[in-house]
């Protein structure tokens, strides 16, 4: 079996808002994040893994801000909004 690279344009990464891009790309230098409050490496590691389709659907994450959710009661709340990420 031989893997073959196939070019595929993904418009998400063209003029992507910094608040959406930070969920899957962490620049080496804080100032390149273009955010009011830069995200640290440790914060980035604990963020949810949000794919471009989430933003393309016009959704935004309200809660939780962490990628791992610990649930003690068997229930949790995840809030998703409509609008910019």
Coordinates of C-alpha atoms in Angstrom, one line a residue:
X1 CA 0.0 0.0 0.0
X2 CA 1.4 3.3 -1.0
X3 CA 0.1 6.6 0.4
X4 CA -0.3 9.4 -2.0
X5 CA -0.5 13.1 -1.2
X6 CA -3.6 14.8 -2.7
X7 CA -3.8 18.6 -2.7
X8 CA -7.0 19.8 -1.0
X9 CA -7.8 23.5 -0.3
X10 CA -9.2 24.2 3.2
X11 CA -10.4 27.8 3.3
X12 CA -10.5 27.8 7.1
X13 CA -6.8 28.6 7.3
X14 CA -7.1 31.6 4.9
X15 CA -7.8 34.8 7.0
X16 CA -8.8 32.6 9.9
X17 CA -9.6 34.7 13.1
X18 CA -6.8 34.3 15.7
X19 CA -9.3 33.2 18.3
X20 CA -10.2 30.2 16.1
X21 CA -6.7 29.4 14.8
X22 CA -5.3 29.1 18.4
X23 CA -7.3 25.9 18.9
X24 CA -5.1 24.0 16.5
X25 CA -1.9 26.1 15.9
X26 CA 0.4 27.5 18.6
X27 CA 2.9 30.0 17.2
X28 CA 6.4 29.8 18.6
X29 CA 6.3 33.5 19.7
X30 CA 3.4 34.9 21.7
X31 CA 3.1 38.1 19.7
X32 CA 2.4 35.9 16.6
X33 CA -0.8 34.6 18.2
X34 CA -2.4 38.0 17.5
X35 CA -4.5 37.6 20.7
X36 CA -5.1 40.2 23.4
X37 CA -4.0 37.6 26.0
X38 CA -1.5 35.1 24.6
X39 CA -2.1 31.4 25.3
X40 CA 0.8 29.6 27.1
X41 CA 2.1 26.2 25.9
X42 CA 0.4 24.5 28.9
X43 CA -2.9 26.2 28.3
X44 CA -2.7 25.2 24.6
X45 CA -2.1 21.5 25.6
X46 CA -5.3 21.6 27.7
X47 CA -7.6 23.3 25.2
X48 CA -10.3 21.4 23.4
X49 CA -9.4 19.9 20.0
X50 CA -11.8 21.9 17.8
X51 CA -11.7 21.2 14.0
X52 CA -12.3 23.7 11.3
X53 CA -15.9 22.4 10.6
X54 CA -16.9 23.7 14.0
X55 CA -16.0 27.3 13.1
X56 CA -17.3 26.8 9.5
X57 CA -20.8 26.0 11.0
X58 CA -20.7 29.4 12.7
X59 CA -20.4 28.0 16.2
X60 CA -18.4 29.3 19.1
X61 CA -17.3 27.6 22.3
X62 CA -18.7 29.0 25.5
X63 CA -18.0 26.3 28.1
X64 CA -15.8 24.3 28.9
X65 CA -12.5 25.9 28.0
X66 CA -10.6 22.8 28.9
X67 CA -10.1 19.8 26.5
X68 CA -10.6 17.3 29.3
X69 CA -13.7 17.3 31.3
X70 CA -13.8 15.6 34.7
X71 CA -17.3 14.6 35.7
X72 CA -18.1 13.6 39.3
X73 CA -21.9 13.4 39.1
X74 CA -22.3 11.6 35.7
X75 CA -23.5 14.8 34.1
X76 CA -21.8 17.9 32.6
X77 CA -22.8 21.0 30.6
X78 CA -21.2 22.0 27.3
X79 CA -22.3 25.4 26.0
X80 CA -22.0 26.2 22.3
X81 CA -23.0 29.5 20.8
X82 CA -23.7 30.8 17.3
X83 CA -21.4 33.5 16.1
X84 CA -17.7 34.2 15.8
X85 CA -15.3 32.0 17.7

